[in-house]
Coordinates of C-alpha atoms in Angstrom, one line a residue:
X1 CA -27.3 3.1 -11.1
X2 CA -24.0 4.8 -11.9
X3 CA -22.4 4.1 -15.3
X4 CA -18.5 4.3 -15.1
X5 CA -18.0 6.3 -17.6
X6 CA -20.1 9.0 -16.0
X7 CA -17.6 10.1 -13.6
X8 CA -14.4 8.6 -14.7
X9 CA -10.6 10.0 -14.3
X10 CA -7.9 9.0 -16.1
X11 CA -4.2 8.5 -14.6
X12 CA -1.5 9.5 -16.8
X13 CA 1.2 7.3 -16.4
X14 CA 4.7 9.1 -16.3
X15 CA 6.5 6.0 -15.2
X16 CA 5.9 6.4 -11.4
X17 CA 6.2 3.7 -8.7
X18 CA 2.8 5.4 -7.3
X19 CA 0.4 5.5 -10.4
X20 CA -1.4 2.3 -9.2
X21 CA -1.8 3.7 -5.5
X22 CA -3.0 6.9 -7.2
X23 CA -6.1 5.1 -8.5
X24 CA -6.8 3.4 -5.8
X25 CA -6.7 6.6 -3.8
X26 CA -9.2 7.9 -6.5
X27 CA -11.1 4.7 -6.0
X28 CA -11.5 5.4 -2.4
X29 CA -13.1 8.4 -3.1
X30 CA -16.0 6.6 -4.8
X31 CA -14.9 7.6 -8.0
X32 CA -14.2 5.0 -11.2
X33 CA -10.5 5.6 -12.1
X34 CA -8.5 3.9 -14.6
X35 CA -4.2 4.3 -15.5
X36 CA -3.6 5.5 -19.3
X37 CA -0.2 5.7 -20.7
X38 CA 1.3 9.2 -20.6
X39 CA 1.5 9.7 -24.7
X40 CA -2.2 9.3 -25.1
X41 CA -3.5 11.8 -27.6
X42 CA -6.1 14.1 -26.5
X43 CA -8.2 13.3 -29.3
X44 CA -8.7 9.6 -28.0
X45 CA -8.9 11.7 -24.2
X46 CA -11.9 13.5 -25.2
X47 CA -13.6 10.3 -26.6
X48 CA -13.5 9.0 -23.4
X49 CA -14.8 11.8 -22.0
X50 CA -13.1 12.0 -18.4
X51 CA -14.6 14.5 -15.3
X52 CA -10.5 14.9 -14.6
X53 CA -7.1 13.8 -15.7
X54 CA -4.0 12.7 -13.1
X55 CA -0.6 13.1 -14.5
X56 CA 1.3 10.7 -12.5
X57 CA 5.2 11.4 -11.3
X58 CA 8.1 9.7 -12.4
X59 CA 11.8 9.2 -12.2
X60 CA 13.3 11.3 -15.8
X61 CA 13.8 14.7 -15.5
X62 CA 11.3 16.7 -18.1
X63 CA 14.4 19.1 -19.5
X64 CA 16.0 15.6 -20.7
X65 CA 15.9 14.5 -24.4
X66 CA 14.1 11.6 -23.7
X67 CA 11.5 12.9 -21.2
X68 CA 8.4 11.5 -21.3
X69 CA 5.8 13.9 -22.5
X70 CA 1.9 14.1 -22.9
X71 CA 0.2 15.8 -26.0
X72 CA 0.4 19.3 -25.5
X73 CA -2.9 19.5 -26.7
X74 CA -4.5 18.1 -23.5
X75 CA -4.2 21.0 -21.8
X76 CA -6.7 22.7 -23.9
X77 CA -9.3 20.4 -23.5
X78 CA -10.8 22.1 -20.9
X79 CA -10.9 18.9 -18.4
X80 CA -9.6 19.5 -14.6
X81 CA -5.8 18.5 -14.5
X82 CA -3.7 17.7 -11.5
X83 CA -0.1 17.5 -12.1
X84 CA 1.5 15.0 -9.0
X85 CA 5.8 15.6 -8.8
X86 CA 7.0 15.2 -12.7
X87 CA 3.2 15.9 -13.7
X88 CA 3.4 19.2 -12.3
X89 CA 6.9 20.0 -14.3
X90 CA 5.4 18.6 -17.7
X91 CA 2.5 21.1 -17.2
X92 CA 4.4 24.1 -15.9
X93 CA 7.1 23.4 -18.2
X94 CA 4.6 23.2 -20.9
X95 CA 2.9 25.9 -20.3
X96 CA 5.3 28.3 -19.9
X97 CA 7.1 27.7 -16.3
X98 CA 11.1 26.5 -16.1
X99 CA 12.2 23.2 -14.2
X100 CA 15.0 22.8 -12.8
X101 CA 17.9 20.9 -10.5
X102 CA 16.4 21.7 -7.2
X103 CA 19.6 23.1 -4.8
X104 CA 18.0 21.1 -2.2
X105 CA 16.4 17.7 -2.7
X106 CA 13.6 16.7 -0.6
X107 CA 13.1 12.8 -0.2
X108 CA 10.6 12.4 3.0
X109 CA 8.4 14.3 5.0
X110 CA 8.2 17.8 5.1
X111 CA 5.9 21.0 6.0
X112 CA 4.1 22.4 3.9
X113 CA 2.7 25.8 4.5
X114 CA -0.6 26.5 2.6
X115 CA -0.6 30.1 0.8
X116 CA -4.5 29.7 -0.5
X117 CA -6.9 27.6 1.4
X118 CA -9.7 27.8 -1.2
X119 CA -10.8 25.0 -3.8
X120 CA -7.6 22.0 -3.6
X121 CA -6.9 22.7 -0.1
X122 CA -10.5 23.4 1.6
X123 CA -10.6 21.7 5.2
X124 CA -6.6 21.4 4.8
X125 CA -4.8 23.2 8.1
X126 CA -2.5 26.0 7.3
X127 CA 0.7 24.0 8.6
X128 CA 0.5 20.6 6.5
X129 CA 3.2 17.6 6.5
X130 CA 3.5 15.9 3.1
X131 CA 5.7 13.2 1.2
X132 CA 8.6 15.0 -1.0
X133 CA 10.3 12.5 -3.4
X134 CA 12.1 14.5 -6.2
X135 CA 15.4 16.3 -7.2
X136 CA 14.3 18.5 -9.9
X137 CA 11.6 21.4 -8.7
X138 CA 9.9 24.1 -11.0
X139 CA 11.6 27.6 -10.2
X140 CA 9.7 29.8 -12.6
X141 CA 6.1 29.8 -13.4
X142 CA 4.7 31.9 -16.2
X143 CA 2.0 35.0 -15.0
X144 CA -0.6 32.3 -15.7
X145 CA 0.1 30.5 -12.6
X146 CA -0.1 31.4 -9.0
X147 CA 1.6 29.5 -6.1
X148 CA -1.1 27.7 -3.6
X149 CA 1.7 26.6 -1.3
X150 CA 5.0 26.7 -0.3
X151 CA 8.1 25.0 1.8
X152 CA 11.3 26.2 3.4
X153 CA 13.0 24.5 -0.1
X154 CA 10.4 24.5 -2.4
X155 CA 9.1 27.7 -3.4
X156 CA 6.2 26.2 -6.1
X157 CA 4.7 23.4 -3.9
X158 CA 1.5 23.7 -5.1
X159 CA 0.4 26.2 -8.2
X160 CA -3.4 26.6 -10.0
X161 CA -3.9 28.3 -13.0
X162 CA -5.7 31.7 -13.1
X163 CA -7.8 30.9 -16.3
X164 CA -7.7 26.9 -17.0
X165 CA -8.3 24.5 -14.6
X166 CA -5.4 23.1 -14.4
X167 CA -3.5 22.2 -10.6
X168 CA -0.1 21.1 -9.9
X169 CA 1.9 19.4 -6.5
X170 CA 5.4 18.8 -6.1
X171 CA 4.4 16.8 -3.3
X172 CA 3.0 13.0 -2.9
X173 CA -0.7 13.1 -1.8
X174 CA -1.6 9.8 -2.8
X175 CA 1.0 8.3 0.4
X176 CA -0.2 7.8 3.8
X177 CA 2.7 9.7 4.8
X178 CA 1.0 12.9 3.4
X179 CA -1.7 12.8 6.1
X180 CA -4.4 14.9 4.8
X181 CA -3.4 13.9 1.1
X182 CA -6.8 12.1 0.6
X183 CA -8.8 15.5 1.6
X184 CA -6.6 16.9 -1.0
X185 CA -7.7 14.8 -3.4
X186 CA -11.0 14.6 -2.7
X187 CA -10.8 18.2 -3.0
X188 CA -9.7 17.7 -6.6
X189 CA -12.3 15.2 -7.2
X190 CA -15.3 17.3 -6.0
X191 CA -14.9 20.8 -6.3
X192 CA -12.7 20.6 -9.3
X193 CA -14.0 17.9 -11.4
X194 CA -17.5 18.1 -9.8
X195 CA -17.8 14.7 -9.3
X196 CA -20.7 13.0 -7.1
X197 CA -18.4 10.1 -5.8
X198 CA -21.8 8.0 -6.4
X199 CA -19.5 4.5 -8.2
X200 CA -19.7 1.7 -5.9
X201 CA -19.2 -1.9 -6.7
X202 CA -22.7 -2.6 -6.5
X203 CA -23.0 -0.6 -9.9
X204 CA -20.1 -2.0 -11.0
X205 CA -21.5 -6.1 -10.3
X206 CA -24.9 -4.8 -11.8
X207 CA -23.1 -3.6 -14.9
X208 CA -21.2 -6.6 -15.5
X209 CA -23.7 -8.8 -14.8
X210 CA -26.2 -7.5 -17.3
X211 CA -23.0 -7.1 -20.3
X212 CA -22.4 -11.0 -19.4
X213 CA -25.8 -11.6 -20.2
X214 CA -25.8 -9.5 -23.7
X215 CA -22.5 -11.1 -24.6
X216 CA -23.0 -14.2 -23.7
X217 CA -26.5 -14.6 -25.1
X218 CA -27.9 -18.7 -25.3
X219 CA -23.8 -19.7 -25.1
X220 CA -22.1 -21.5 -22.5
X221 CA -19.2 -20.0 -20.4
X222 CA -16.2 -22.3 -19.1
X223 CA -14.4 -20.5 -15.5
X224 CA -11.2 -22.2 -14.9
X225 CA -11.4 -22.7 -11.0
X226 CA -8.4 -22.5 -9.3
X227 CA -9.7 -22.4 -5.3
X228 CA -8.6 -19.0 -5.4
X229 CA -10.6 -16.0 -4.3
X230 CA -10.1 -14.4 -8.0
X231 CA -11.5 -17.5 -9.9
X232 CA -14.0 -17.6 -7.0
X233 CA -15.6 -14.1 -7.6
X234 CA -15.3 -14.8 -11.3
X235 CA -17.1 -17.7 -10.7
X236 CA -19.6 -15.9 -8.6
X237 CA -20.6 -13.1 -11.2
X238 CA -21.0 -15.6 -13.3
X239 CA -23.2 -17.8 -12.0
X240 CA -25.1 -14.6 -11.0
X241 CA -25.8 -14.2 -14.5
X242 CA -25.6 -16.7 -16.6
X243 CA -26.6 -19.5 -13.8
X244 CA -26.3 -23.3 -15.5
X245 CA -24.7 -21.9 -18.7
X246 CA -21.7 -22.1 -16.9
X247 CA -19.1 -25.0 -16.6
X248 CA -16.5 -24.7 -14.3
X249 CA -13.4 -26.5 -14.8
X250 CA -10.7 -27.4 -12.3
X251 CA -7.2 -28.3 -13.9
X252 CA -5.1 -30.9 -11.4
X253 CA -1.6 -29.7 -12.6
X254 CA 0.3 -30.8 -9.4
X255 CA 1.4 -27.1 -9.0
X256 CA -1.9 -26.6 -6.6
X257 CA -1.0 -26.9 -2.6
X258 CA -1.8 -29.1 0.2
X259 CA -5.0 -30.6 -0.4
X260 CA -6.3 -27.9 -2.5
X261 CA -8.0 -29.8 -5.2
X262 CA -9.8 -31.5 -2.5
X263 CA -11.0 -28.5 -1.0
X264 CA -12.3 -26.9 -4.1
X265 CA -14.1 -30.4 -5.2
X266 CA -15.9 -29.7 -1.8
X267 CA -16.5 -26.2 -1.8
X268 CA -17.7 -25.9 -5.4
X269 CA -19.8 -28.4 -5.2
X270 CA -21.4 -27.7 -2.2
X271 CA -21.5 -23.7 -2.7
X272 CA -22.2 -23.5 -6.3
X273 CA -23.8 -26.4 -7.3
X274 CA -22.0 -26.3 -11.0
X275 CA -21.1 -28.1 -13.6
X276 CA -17.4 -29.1 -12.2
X277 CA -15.3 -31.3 -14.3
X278 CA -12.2 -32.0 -12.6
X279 CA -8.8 -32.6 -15.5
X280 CA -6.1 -34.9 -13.9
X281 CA -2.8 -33.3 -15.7
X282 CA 0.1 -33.4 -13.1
X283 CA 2.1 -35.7 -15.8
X284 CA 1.4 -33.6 -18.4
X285 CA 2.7 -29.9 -16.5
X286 CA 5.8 -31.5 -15.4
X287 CA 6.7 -33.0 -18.5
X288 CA 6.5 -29.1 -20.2
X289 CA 8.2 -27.7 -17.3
X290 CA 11.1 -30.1 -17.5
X291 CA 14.7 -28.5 -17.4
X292 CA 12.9 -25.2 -17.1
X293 CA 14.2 -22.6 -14.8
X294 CA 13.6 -19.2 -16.5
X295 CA 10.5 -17.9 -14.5
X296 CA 8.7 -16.4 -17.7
X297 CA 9.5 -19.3 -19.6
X298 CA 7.5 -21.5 -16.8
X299 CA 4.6 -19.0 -17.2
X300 CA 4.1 -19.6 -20.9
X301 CA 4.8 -23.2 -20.8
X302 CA 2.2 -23.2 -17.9
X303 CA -0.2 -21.2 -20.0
X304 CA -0.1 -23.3 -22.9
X305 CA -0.3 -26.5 -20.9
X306 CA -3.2 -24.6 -19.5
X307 CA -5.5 -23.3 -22.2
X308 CA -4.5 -27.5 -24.0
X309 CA -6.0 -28.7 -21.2
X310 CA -9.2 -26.7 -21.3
X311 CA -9.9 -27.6 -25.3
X312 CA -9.6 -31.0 -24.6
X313 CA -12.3 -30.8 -21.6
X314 CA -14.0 -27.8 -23.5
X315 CA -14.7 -30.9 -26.4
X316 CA -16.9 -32.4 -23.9
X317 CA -18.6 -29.2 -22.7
X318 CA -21.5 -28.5 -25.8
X319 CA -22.0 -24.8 -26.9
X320 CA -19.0 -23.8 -24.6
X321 CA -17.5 -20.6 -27.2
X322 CA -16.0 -18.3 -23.7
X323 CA -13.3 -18.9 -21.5
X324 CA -13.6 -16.8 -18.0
X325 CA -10.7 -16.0 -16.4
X326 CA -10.0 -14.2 -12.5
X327 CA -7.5 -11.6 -14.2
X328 CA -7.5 -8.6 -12.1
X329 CA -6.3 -4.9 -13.0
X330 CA -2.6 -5.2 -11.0
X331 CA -2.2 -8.1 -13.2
X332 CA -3.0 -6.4 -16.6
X333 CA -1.0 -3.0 -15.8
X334 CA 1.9 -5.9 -15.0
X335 CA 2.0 -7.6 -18.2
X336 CA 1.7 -4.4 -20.1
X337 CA -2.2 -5.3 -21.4
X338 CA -4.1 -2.0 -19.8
X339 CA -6.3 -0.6 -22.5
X340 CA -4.6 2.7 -23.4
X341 CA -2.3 1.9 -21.3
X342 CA 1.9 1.5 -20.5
X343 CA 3.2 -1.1 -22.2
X344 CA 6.3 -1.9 -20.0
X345 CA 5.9 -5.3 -18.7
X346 CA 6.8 -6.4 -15.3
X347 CA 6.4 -9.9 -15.6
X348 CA 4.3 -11.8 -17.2
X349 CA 0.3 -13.5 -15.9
X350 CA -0.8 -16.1 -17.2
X351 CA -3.9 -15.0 -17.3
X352 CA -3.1 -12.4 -19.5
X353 CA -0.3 -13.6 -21.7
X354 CA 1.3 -16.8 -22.9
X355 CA -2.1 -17.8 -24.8
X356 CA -2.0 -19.6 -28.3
X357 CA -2.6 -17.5 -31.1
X358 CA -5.6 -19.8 -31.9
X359 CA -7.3 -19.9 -28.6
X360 CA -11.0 -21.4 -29.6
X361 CA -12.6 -19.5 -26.9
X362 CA -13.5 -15.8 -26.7
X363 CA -12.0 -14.6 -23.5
X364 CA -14.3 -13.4 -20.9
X365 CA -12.1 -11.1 -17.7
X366 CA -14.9 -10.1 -15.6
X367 CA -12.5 -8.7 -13.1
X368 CA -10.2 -6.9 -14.8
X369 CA -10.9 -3.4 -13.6
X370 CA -11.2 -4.4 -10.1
X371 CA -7.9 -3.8 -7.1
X372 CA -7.8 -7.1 -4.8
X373 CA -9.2 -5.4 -2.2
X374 CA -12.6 -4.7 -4.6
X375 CA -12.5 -8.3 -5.7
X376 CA -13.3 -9.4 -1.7
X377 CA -15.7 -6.3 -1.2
X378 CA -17.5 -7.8 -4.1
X379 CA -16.7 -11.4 -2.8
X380 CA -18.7 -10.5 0.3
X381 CA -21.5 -8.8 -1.3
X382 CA -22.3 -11.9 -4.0
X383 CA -22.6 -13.9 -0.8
X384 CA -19.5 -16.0 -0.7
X385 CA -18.3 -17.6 2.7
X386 CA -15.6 -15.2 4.3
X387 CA -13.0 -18.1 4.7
X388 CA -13.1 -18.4 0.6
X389 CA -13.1 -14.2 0.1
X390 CA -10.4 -14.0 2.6
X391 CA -8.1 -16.9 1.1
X392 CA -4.6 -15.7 1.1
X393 CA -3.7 -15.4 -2.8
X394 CA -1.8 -18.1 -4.9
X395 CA -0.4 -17.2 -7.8
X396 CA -2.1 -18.3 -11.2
X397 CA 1.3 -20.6 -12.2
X398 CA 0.8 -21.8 -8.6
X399 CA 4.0 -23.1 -6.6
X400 CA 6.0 -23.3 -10.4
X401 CA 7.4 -19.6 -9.7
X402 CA 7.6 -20.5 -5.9
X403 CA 9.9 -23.0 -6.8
X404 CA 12.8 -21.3 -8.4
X405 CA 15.0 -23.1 -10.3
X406 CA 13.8 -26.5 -12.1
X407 CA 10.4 -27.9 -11.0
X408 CA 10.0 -31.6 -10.5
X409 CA 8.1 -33.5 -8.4
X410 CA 10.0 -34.5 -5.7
X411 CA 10.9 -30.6 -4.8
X412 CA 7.3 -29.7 -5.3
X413 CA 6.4 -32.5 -2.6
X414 CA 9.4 -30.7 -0.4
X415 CA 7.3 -26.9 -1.1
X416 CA 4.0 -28.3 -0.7
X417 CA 5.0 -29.5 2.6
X418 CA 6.9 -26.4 4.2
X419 CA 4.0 -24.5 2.7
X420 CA 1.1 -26.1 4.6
X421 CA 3.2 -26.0 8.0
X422 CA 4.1 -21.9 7.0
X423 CA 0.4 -20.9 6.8
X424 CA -0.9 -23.6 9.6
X425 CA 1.1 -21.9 12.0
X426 CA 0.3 -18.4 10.7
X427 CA -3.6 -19.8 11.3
X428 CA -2.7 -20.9 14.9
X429 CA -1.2 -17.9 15.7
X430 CA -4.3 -15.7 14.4
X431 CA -2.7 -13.8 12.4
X432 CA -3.9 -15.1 8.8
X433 CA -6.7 -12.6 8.3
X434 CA -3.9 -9.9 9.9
X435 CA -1.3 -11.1 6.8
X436 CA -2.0 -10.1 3.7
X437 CA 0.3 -13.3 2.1
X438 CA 2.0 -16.0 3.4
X439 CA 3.9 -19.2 1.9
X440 CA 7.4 -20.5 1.2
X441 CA 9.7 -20.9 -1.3
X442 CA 12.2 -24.0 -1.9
X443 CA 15.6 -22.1 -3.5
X444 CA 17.9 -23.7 -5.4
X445 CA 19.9 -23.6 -3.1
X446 CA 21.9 -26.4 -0.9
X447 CA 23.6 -25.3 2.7
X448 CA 25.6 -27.6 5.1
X449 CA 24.1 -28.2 8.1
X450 CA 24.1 -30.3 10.9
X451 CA 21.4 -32.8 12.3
X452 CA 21.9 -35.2 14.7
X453 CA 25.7 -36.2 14.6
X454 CA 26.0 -36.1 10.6
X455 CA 27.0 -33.5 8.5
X456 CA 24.0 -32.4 5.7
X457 CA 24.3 -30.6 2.9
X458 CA 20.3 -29.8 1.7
X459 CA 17.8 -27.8 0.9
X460 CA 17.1 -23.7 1.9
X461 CA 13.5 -22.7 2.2
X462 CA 12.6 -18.7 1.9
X463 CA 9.3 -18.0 4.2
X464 CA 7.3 -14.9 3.1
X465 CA 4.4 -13.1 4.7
X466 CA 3.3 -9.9 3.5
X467 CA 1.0 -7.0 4.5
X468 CA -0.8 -5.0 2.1
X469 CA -4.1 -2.9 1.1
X470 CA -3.9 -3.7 -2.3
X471 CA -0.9 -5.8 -3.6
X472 CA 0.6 -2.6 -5.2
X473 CA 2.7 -2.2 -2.6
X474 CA 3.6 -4.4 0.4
X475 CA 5.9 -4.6 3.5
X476 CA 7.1 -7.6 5.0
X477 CA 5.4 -8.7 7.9
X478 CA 6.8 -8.3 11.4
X479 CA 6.4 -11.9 12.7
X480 CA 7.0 -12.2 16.3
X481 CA 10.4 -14.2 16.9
X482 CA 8.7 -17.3 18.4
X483 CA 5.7 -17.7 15.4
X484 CA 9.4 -17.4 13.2
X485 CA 10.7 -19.9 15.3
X486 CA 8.3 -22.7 15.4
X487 CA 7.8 -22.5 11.6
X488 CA 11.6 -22.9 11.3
X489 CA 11.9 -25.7 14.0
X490 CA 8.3 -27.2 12.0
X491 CA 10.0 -27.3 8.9
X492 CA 13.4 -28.5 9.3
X493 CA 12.0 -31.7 11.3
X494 CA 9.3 -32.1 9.5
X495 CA 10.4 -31.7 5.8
X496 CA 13.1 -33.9 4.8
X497 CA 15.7 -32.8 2.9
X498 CA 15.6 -29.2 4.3
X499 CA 18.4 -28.1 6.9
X500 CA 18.0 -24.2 6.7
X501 CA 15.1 -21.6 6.8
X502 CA 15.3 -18.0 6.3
X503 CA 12.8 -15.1 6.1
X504 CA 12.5 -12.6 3.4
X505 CA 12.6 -9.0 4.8
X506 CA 12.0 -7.3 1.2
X507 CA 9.5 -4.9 0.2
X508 CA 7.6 -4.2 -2.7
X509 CA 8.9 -2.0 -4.5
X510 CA 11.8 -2.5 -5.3
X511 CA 10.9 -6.5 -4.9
X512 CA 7.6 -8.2 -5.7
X513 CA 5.5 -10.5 -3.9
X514 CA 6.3 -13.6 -5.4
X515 CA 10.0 -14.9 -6.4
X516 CA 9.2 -15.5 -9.8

């Protein structure tokens, strides 16, 4: 069995809207991979002892005051470096190159033609396309660096160090648009770094499974089911190896959708067999959420509300000391809580913020390492049915942030409603498992319309449906017209007090999944 930390490489993060797809590209490669923040010091570097480090791109310029910069001292360390965009002007720059004001930006495609076909670009044609996205470009290199490649603009596409082994692109190989950009880093990965590419999850289940069992010892774990596939998974690993020294416990907070706490009573019972104890609190979520329309301020409430809820049920549970929860690693680099890692928060989980100070429970995030995508690989592989690993997700705070504005009852009721009918119809149409996401949103919003003879003036609901590998990044899904149609037509007749539907054509970046 592998260890992680045999073979692990470490993303320095510059700021750059592609550090996450970086580590999943590394990922891909069967290699563990986790995202640091760019000032760590080299001294805590070489304690972790990585086979390579990643420094990741980013929007500053590195000649500006307030640059982002790594610890010099990094370099020395001997460990493989590869330099993506601004990572490759921190190292040249640092190690004697120049960057500067390119006098021709490249945002897009472009070919690339290869100068040495050895080590980073082995198997990699002569003629390459790849993804430019910068407007700064090193010009001079210091005699310690020789150019690998080359474009019509960009003189220094790709350099290598004579003596160190340190590597450098100006380019984006972690895209798809930079088609051989996974050969290149696979390159980087195995020739550089020597890395086996032997981490699979397998190892990675094994390993957690037998730390559950150290930590956990003769104690008793609660796992806050939500019918999700995250909680599910949790749930899964944990059962694996703790078995009936776990309680599950499923929190009614009316913020669940159609049916769902039905559902999970069923499938929980059925699959797992646990100790499931089922907390009525719909009263209780709505009172806190009251007059509350700041979407952060919903998650803490909601968090709060949360963790009360479990002490109160915990009291019954004896021996229960460790909370599990189905946080996974988009969600930690999000709220700012990667070990070693940026602190910038996006928004805020809460699953991994908003917690009372004196939580009674020692918190247990068997997932926190994984990409969605690894969380239903491993789904699969603990044995769970497909229809439960391939749930679309829901968001922890549930339909709170997908109704924006106040949350009450009756415009819950109204979500709940044009919810079910938005993913029935994606169902019928086959195209669930094809859709990475898919739900609506009640706005706060009222439009005149017209049904029947009689002028209305009611509610707008937003539909969303998104495709993406791992929830990184995402497009908008291209519905056909008629599936659009019928969930429009669906809605407005069938949901009272809604007269308008529109659909949300946004991508992430620069938007997110979710609203709120």
């Amino acid at each position: 069995m592998t260890n992680v930390a045999d073979e692990r490489v470490l993303v320095l993060d510059f700021g750059s809207q592609y550090a996450q797809l970086i580590a999943r590209r590394v990922r891909e490669q069967h290699v563990y991979c986790e995202i640091v923040r760019h000032s760590i010091l080299a001294e805590r570097i070489r304690e972790l002892q990585p086979r390579g480090l990643i420094l990741s791109g980013g929007p500053a310029s590195v000649y500006a005051e307030d640059a982002p910069k790594c610890d010099p001292d990094l370099f020395k360390l001997g460990i493989p470096v590869l330099g993506i965009c601004y990572g490759m002007q921190l190292a040249c720059e640092a190690l004697g190159g120049r960057v500067s004001s390119a006098p021709a930006r490249e945002y897009g495609r472009a070919q690339c033609r290869i100068l040495d076909g050895e080590a980073l670009f082995s198997g990699v044609p002569e003629q390459t396309q790849v993804w430019m996205s910068h407007g700064d470009q090193v010009t001079e290199v210091s005699d310690d660096f020789l150019p690998l490649a080359r474009t019509d603009t960009c003189p220094f596409a790709a350099v290598k160090h004579r003596r160190l082994p340190i590597y450098g692109l100006q380019f984006h190989p972690e895209v798809t648009h930079t088609p051989m950009g996974s050969a290149i880093l696979g390159n980087f990965l195995s020739r550089v770094c020597q890395c086996s590419g032997a981490w699979k999850l397998q190892d990675f289940a094994d390993q957690t499974i037998a730390e559950l069992r150290r930590r956990v010892g003769e104690g008793r774990v609660i796992c806050g089911l939500s019918g999700g596939v995250d909680s599910s998974v949790t749930a899964a690993l944990l059962s694996r190896a703790i078995g009936k020294q776990l309680s599950c416990i499923l929190v009614d907070n009316g913020l669940l959708r159609q049916g769902e706490v039905q559902t999970v009573i069923r499938e929980f019972s059925d699959h797992f067999k646990t100790d499931l104890h089922v907390v009525r609190a719909e009263e209780r979520f709505l009172a806190a959420l009251a007059g509350i329309t700041n979407p952060q301020e919903k998650r803490r409430r909601i968090g709060h509300a949360f963790i009360e809820c479990f002490a109160a049920e915990a009291i019954r549970i004896e021996n229960a000391r460790f909370l599990a929860q189905g946080t996974l690693y988009p969600d930690v680099i999000e709220s700012g809580g990667l070990r070693d890692g940026p602190a910038a928060t996006i928004k805020l989980h809460h699953n991994v913020g908003g917690l009372p100070e004196n939580l009674d429970f020692e918190l247990i995030e068997p997932l926190r390492d994984l990409f969605k995508d690894e969380v239903r690989k491993l789904g699969l592989q603990l044995g769970l049915p497909e229809d439960m690993v391939w749930r679309h997700p829901f968001p922890g705070p549930g339909l709170a942030v997908r109704c924006v504005g106040e949350v009450t009852g009756v415009r819950l009721a109204t979500l709940r409603e044009a919810d079910a009918i938005v993913v029935e119809e994606i169902k019928r149409a086959g195209l669930y498992r094809q859709t990475s996401q898919s739900f609506a949103v009640l706005l706060p919003v009222q439009s005149v319309g017209v049904m029947g003879d009689a002028r209305t003036y009611d509610d707008v609901v937003a539909v969303r449906s998104i495709d993406s590998e791992d929830f990184m990044t995402a497009d908008w899904s291209h519905l056909p017209y008629e599936i659009l149609a019928r969930i429009s037509t669906r809605i407005i007749n069938e949901v009272a007090g809604v007269n308008r539907v529109v659909y949300d054509i946004s991508s992430k970046p620069p938007a997110t999944i979710e609203w709120e």
